[in-house]
Structures are given as C-alpha cells and as structure tokens.
Tab-separated table of C-alpha atoms and ligand atoms in Angstrom:
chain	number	residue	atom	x	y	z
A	282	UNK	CA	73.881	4.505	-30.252
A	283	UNK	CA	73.453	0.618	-29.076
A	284	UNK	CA	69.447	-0.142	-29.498
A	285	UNK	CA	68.774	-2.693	-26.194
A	286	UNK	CA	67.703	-5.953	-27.172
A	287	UNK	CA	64.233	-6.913	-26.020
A	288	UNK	CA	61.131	-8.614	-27.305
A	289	UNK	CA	59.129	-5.523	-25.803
A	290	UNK	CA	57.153	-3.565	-28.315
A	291	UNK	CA	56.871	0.563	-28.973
A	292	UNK	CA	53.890	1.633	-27.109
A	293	UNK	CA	52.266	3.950	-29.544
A	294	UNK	CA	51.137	6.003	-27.056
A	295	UNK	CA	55.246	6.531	-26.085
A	296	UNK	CA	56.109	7.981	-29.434
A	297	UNK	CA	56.797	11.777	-29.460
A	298	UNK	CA	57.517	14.152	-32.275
A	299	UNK	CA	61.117	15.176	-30.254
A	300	UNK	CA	61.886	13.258	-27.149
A	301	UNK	CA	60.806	9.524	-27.832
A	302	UNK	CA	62.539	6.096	-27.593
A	303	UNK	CA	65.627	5.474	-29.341
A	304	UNK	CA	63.976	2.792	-30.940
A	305	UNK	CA	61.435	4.701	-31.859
A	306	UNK	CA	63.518	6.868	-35.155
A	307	UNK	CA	63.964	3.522	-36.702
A	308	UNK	CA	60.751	1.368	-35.991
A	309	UNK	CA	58.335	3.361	-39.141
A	310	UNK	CA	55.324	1.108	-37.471
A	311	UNK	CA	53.539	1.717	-35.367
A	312	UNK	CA	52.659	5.253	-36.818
A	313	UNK	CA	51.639	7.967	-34.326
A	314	UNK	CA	51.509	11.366	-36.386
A	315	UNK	CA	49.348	10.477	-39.174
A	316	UNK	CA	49.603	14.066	-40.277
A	317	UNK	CA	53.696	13.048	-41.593
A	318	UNK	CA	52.751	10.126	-43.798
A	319	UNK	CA	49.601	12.043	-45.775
A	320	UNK	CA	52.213	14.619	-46.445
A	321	UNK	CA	54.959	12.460	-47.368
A	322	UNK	CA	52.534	11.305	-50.017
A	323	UNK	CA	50.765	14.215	-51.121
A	324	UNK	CA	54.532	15.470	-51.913
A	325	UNK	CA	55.523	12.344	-53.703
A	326	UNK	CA	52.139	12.747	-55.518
A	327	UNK	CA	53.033	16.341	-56.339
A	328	UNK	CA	56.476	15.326	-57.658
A	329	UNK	CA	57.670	18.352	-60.610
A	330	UNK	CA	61.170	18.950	-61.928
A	331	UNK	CA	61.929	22.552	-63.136
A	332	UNK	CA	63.575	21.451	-66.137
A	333	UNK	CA	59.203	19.780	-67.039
A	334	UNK	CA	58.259	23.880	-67.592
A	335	UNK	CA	58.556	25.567	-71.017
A	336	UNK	CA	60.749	29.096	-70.502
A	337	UNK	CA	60.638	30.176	-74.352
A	338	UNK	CA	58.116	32.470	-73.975
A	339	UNK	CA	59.972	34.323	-70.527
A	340	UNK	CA	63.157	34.352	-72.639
A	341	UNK	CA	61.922	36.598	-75.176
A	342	UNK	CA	60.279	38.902	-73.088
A	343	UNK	CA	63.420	39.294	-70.751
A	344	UNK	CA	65.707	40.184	-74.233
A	345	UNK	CA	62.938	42.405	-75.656
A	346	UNK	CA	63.421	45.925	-75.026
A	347	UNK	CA	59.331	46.663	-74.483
A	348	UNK	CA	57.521	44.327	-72.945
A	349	UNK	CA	58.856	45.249	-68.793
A	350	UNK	CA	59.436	48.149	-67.231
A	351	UNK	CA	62.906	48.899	-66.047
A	352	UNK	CA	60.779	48.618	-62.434
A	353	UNK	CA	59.088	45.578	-63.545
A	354	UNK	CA	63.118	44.488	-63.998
A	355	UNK	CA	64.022	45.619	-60.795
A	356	UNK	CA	61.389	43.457	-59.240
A	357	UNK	CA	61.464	40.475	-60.954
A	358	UNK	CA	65.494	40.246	-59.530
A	359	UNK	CA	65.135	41.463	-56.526
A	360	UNK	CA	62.168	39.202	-55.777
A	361	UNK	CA	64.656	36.306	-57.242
A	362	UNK	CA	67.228	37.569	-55.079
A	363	UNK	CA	65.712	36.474	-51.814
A	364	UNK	CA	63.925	33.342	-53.382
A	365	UNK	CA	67.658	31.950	-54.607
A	366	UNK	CA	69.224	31.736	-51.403
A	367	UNK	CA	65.835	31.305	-48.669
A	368	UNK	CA	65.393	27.457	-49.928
A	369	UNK	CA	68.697	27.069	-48.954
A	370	UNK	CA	67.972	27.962	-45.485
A	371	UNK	CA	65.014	26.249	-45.339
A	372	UNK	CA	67.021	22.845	-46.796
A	373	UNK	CA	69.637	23.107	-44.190
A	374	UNK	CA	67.125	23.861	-41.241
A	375	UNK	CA	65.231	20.629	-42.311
A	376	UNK	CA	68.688	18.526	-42.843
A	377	UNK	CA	70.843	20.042	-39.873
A	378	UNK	CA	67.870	21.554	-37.518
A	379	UNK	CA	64.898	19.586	-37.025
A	380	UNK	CA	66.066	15.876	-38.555
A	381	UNK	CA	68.464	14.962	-35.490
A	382	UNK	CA	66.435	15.673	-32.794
A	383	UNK	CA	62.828	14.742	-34.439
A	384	UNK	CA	62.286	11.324	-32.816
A	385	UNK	CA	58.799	10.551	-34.823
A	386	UNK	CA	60.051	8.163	-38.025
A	387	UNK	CA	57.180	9.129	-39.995
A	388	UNK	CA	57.895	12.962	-39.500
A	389	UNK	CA	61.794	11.960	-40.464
A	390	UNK	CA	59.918	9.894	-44.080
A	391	UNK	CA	58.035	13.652	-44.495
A	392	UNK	CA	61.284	15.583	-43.733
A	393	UNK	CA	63.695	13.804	-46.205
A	394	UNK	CA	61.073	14.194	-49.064
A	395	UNK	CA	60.919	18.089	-47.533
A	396	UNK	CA	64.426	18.577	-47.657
A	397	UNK	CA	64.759	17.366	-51.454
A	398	UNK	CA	61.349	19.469	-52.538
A	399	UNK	CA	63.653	22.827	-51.135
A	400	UNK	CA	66.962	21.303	-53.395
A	401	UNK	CA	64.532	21.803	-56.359
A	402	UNK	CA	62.981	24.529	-55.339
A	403	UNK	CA	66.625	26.264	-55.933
A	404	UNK	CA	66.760	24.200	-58.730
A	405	UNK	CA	63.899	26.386	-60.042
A	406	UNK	CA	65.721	29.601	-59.179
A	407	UNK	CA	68.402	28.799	-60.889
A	408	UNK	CA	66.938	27.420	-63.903
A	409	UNK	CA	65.092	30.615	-64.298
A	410	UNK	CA	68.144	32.671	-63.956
A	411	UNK	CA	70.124	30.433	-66.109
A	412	UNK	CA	67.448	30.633	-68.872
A	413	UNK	CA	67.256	34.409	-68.887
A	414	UNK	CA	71.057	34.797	-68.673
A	415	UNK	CA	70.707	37.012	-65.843
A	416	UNK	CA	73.874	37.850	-63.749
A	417	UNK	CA	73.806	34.794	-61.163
A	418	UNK	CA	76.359	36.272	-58.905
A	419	UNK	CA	74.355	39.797	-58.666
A	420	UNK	CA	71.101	37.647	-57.572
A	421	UNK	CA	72.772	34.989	-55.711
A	422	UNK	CA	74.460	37.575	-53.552
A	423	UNK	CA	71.430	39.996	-52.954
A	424	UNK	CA	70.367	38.147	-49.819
A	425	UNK	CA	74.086	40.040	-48.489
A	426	UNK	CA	73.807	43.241	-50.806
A	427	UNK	CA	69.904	44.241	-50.116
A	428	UNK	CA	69.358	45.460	-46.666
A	429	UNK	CA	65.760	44.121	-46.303
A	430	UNK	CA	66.444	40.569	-47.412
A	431	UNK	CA	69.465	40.418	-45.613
A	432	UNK	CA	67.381	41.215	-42.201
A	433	UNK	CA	65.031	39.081	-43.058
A	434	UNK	CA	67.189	35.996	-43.322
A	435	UNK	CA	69.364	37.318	-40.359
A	436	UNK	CA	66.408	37.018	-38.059
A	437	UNK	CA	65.882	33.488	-39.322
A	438	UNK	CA	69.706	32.656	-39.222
A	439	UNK	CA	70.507	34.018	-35.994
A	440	UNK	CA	67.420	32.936	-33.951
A	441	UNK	CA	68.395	29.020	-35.236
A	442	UNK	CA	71.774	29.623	-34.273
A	443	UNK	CA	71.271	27.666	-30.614
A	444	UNK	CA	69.754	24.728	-32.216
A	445	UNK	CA	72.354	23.941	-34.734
A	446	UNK	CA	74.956	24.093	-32.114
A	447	UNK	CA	76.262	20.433	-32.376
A	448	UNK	CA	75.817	20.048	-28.487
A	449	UNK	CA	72.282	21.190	-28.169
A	450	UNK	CA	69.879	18.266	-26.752
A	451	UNK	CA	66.434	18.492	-26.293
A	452	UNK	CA	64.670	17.451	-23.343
A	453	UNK	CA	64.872	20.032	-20.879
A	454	UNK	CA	61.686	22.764	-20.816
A	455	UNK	CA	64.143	25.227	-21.372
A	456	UNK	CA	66.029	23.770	-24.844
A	457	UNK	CA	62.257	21.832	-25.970
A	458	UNK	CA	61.243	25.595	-26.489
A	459	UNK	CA	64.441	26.591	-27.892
A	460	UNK	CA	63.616	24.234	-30.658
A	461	UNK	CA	60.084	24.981	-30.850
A	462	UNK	CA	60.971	28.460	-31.385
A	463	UNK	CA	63.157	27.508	-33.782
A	464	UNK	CA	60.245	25.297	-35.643
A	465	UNK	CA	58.088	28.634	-35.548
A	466	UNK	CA	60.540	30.916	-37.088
A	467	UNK	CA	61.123	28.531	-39.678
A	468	UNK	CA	57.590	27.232	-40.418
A	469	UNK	CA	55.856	30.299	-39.405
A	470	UNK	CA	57.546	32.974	-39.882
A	471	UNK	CA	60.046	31.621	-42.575
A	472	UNK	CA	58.101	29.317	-44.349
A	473	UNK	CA	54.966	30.983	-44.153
A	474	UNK	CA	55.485	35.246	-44.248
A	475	UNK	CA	58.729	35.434	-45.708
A	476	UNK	CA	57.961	33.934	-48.891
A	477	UNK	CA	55.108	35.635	-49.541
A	478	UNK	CA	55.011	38.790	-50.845
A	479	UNK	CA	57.489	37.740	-53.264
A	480	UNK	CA	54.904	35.160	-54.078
A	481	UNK	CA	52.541	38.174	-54.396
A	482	UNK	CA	54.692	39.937	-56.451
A	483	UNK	CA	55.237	36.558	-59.611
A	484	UNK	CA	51.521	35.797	-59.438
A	485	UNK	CA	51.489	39.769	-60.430
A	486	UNK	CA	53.741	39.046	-63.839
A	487	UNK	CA	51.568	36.163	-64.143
A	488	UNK	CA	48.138	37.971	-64.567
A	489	UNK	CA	49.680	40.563	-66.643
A	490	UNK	CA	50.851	37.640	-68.688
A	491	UNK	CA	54.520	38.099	-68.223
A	492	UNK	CA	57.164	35.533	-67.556
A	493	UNK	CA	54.541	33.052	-67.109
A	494	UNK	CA	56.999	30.355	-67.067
A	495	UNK	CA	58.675	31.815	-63.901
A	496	UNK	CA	55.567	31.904	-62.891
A	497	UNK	CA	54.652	28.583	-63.441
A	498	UNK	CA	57.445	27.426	-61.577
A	499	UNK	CA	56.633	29.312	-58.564
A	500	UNK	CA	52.903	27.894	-58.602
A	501	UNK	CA	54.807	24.473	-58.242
A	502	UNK	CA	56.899	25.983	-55.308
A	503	UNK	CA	53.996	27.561	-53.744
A	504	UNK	CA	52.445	24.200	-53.502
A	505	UNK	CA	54.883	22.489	-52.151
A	506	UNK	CA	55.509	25.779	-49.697
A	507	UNK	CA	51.765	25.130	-48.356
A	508	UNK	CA	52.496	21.711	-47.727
A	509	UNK	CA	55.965	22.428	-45.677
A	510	UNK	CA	53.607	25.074	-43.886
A	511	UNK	CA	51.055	22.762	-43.629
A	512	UNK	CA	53.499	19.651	-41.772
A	513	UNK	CA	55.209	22.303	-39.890
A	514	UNK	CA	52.070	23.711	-38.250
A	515	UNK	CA	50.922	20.296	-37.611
A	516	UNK	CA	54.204	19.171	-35.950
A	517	UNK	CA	54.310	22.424	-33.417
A	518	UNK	CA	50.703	21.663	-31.939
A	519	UNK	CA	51.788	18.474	-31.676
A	520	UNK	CA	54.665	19.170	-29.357
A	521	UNK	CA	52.375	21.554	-27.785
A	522	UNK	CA	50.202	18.387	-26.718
A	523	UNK	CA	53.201	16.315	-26.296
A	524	UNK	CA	55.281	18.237	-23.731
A	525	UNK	CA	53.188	19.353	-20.920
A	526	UNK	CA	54.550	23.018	-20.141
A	527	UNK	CA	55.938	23.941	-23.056
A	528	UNK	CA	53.309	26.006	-24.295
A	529	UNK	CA	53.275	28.731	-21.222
A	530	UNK	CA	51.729	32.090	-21.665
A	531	UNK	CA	55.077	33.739	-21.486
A	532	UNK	CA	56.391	31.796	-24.032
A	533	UNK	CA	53.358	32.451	-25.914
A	534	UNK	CA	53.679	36.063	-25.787
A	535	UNK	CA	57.561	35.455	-27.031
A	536	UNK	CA	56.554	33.958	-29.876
A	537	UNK	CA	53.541	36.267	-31.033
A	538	UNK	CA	56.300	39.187	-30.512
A	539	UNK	CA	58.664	37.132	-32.836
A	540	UNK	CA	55.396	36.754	-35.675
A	541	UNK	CA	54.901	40.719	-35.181
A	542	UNK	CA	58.578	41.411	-35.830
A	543	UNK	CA	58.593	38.738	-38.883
A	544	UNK	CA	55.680	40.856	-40.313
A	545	UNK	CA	57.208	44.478	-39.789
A	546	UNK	CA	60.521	43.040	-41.620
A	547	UNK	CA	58.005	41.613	-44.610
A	548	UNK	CA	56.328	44.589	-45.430
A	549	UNK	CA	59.358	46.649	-44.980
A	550	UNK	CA	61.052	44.444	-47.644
A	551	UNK	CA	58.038	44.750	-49.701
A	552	UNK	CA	57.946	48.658	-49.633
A	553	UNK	CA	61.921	48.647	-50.279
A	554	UNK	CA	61.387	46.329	-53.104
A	555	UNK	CA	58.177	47.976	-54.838
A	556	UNK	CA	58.713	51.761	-53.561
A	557	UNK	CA	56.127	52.468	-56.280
A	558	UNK	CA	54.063	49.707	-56.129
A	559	UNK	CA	53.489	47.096	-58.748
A	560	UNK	CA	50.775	45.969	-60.928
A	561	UNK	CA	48.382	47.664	-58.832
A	562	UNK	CA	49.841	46.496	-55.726
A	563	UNK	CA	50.899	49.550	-52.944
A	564	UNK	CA	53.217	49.292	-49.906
A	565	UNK	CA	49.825	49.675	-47.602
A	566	UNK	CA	48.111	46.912	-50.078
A	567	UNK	CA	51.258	44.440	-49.346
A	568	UNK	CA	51.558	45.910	-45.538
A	569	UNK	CA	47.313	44.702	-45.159
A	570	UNK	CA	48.269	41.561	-47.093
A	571	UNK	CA	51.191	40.381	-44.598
A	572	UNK	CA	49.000	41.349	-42.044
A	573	UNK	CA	46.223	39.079	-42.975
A	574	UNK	CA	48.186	35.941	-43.507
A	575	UNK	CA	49.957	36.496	-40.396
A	576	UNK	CA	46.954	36.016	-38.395
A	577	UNK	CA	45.907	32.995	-40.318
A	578	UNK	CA	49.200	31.625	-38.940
A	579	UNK	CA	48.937	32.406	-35.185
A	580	UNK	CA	45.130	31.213	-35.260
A	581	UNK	CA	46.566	28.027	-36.881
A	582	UNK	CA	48.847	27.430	-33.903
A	583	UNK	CA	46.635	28.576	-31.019
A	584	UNK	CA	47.245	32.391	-30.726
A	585	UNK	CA	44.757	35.083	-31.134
A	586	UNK	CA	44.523	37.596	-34.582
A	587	UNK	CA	46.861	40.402	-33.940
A	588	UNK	CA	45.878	42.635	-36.846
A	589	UNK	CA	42.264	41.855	-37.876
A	590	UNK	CA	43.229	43.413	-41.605
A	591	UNK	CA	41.034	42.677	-44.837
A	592	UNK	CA	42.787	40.621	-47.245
A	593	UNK	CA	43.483	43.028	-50.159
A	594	UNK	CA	44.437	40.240	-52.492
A	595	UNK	CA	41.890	38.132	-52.483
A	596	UNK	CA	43.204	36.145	-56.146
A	597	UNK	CA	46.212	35.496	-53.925
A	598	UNK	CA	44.015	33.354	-51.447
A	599	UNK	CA	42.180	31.702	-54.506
A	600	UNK	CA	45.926	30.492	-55.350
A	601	UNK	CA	46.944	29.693	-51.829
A	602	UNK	CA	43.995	28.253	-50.274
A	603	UNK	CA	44.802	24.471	-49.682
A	604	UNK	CA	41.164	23.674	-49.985
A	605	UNK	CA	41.518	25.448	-53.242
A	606	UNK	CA	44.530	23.365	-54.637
A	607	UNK	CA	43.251	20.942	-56.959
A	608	UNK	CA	41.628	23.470	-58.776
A	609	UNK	CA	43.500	25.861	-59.079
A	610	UNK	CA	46.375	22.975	-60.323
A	611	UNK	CA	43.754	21.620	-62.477
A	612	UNK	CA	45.501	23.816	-64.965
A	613	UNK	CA	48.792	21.355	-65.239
A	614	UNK	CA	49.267	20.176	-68.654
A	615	UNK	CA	51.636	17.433	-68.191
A	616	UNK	CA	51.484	14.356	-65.695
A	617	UNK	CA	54.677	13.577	-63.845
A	618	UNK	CA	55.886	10.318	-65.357
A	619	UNK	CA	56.881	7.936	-62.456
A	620	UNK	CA	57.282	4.924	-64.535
A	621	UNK	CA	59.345	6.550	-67.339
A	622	UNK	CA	62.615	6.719	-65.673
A	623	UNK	CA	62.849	2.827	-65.879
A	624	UNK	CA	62.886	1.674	-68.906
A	625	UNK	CA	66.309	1.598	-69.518
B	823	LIG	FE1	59.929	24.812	-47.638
C-alpha cells in the first residue's frame, strides 16, 4: 500500500495496537506500547537453543526397563503428544493471525521474536523425541488420535477460523471483537490453560528426578510461555482502552463462557491422560489446579474469579510466578553465548 508523502509526524497519541496509521507499522519511533519492547528484550535476553541441554541422563532412563512405570510412559507421550503440535498453532496464530492486522511496530518487533521462540519450542519437542527414539509419527499425530487433545486444539482452531480468513479487516465493532476473541483464546485460553497441566505433569518427572533433561527444556519453554502470556494479556487491555465499545458486558460474558469451557476441556484432558493420577497428582488435584490459574487469567484481563479454588500445587506457582523467575532460573548452568557465533 502507497504511504502519502508528507512532512507531518505520527502523533503518538494516534498509534493503536490494531487500527492505526498506515504509517504507523513501519515508523518503530515514536513507541506507544512500552509493554512490546521490554518483552522483545527480555526474550532476546532469555535466548536458549534445545540442542544447549544435556539428554544423556533421559536416554538411559527411557531404554531402562525399571526406572518408569508403563503409566509414567503413557504420560510422558501423551503429554508430548499435545506439546508437539500446540507450538505450531501458536506459531501460525502469531505469523498468520495477529501480525497483519497488529498496527503497533513495537508489538510486530515482540511478535517476530514470539513467533521464532514457538519454532524452537517444537524444536524442543522434537529434540526430545528424537533423543529417546520414540515413534515421532505416533506423537506427532496424537493431537488427531487422542480425543481430549484433539478438542482442545479444535476449540482453538475453529474459533480462529474467521480471523485467518484472508478477507477479514478489522475496524468494525463487530470484526475488532472477532479478533479480540481470537487474542483471548489464544493468549488466554491457549497460551495460558492449555499448556498447563502438561506443564504440571514434566515438573512431576522432574521432582522425582526423572527425565530431567525434558524437563529442563520445558522450564525454558515455560519461561518463554509466561512471557507470550504476559505480552498477550498486556496487548488485550490495551485494545480494551483503545477501542471504546469493545469491551461490552455481553461480550464480556462471551468470553468468560469461552475461559469456563477452555477449563472443563483442560481438566477433562488431564483426567483422560492421568486416569490414575500421577506422582501424587489426582484428577480433582489437576481439576482445582486449572481452576486456580484460570481465575488468575480473567482477573488479569478485567473479569471477576469464577472458581475461587485453592491452588493445590503450590511448587507449580514457585516455578511459574514471574516475580519468581530469576530465581527459580538462577539454576542455569550455562550463559547463552551471543558473541560466539561470529568469529568465523
Ligand atoms: Fe507461545
């Protein structure tokens, strides 16, 4: 599209997260959404490559006979099985979704670095499978074979299905929520539910000192998950403020029905996944759990506690807790080497 030619500058005050000046995508100065640019930089400062994290010690335990459970087994790939394909999702809701019509430049710098963190976030998956030798067809398919991921991504996938329509434009109230929603389900409910019981479920290995590589790997990815959570909460109150209207009570009650339906389908997959429990962890234990973060969420974007439930994981919010994260990555043993790639 032609950019007029004028001596006029952006008006700071103009810029919009969806919605704003043509000029305004290319122009990264003046910066409006602060917010984008910290986490463009906390990511780049959190840089990690898969390939940086030892798996010896996972390998043997996979090939010996007695140190998991056949359930412990069944778990660890079914928990892989939805992790493999949901940061491919995530990748092309970022790329395809929210890039085109996100009219903020700095939000676009946060969104390419986001869209390369979920590229080696499968990276990770697929390293781990790879090192194990487990069957990468069986767990690169589960997301179709396993009812309660497949629902799961379904609700993601078909809810986002209006917005990637190549002829959708923003800018009506009608289509500016149609892409909030969209930004919910994928931050919220995607982003910040759906991954998390699985999450649960590693950091379980990882206490019982099992497949602490995989483990490792997933601390990185959890990190990086808080971050995307972190942007994309920051970027829906901000088109909340932006667009007068857009945040009605009706479409305030659609989208606390859409959280409660995200968190019936999380539980459910955790109770199909772990009918017996694991590590110590019981369908009611993971049901309380979803339930707890869930409300963290809707506070976080304006909407009142649906559940009110304790947190029965309370090392899980140790590991989470963004206030918590330098210490609890304290524990990194090796610095990612920016300057190394150049001498050559
Ligand atoms: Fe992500």
């Amino acid at each position: 599209m032609p950019i007029a030619k004028t001596s006029k500058r952006i008006d700071i005050n103009q810029r919009r997260v969806i919605n704003g000046a043509d000029a305004d995508v290319i122009q990264l100065y003046p910066m409006k959404h602060a917010f984008a640019w910290q986490a463009y930089n906390t990511g780049n400062a959190n840089h990690w490559l898969p390939t940086e994290i030892s798996m010896q010690k996972d390998i043997e335990q996979w090939k010996s006979k007695n140190v998991l459970s056949p359930d412990e087994r069944q778990a660890f790939e079914t928990v892989l099985g939805f992790f493999t394909t949901a940061d491919s999702i995530a990748a092309n809701n970022v790329v395809l979704a929210f890039y085109k019509h996100v009219t903020s430049p700095e939000c676009r710098m946060y969104l390419l670095r986001q869209g390369y963190e979920e590229a080696i976030h499968t990276h990770a998956y697929q390293y781990i499978v790879e090192s194990l030798g487990m069957d990468e067809s069986k767990i690169f398919n589960m997301y179709r074979e396993v009812e309660a991921i497949y629902e799961k991504d379904n609700l993601v996938l078909s809810l986002n299905e209006g917005v990637f329509d190549p002829h959708f434009k923003t800018g009506t109230l009608e289509n500016d929520q149609k892409f909030l929603e969209n930004m919910i389900v994928f931050s919220v409910i995607m982003e910040g539910i759906f991954f998390y019981s699985a999450f649960a479920v590693m950091f379980g290995f990882q206490r019982q000192n099992k497949l602490v590589g995989s483990a490792e790997q997933i601390q990185y990815i959890m990190r990086d998950e808080s971050q995307h959570l972190n942007f994309g909460i920051n970027m829906i109150n901000a088109i909340k403020t932006e667009i007068p209207g857009v945040w009605s009570k009706d479409f305030q009650e659609h989208i606390i029905e859409l959280i409660r339906r995200g968190v019936v389908l999380e539980y459910t997959f955790a109770r199909e996944v772990f009918p017996k429990g694991i590590f110590g962890m019981n369908a009611e234990a993971f049901k309380q759990y979803i339930e707890h973060i869930a409300d963290r969420r809707l506070e976080r974007i304006g909407l009142p506690r649906q559940y009110e439930s304790e947190n029965p994981f309370p090392w899980m919010s140790e590991a989470i807790d963004l206030s918590k994260e330098k210490n609890f990555f304290e524990t990194r043993v090796t610095e990612y080497q920016v300057g190394g790639a150049l001498e050559w």
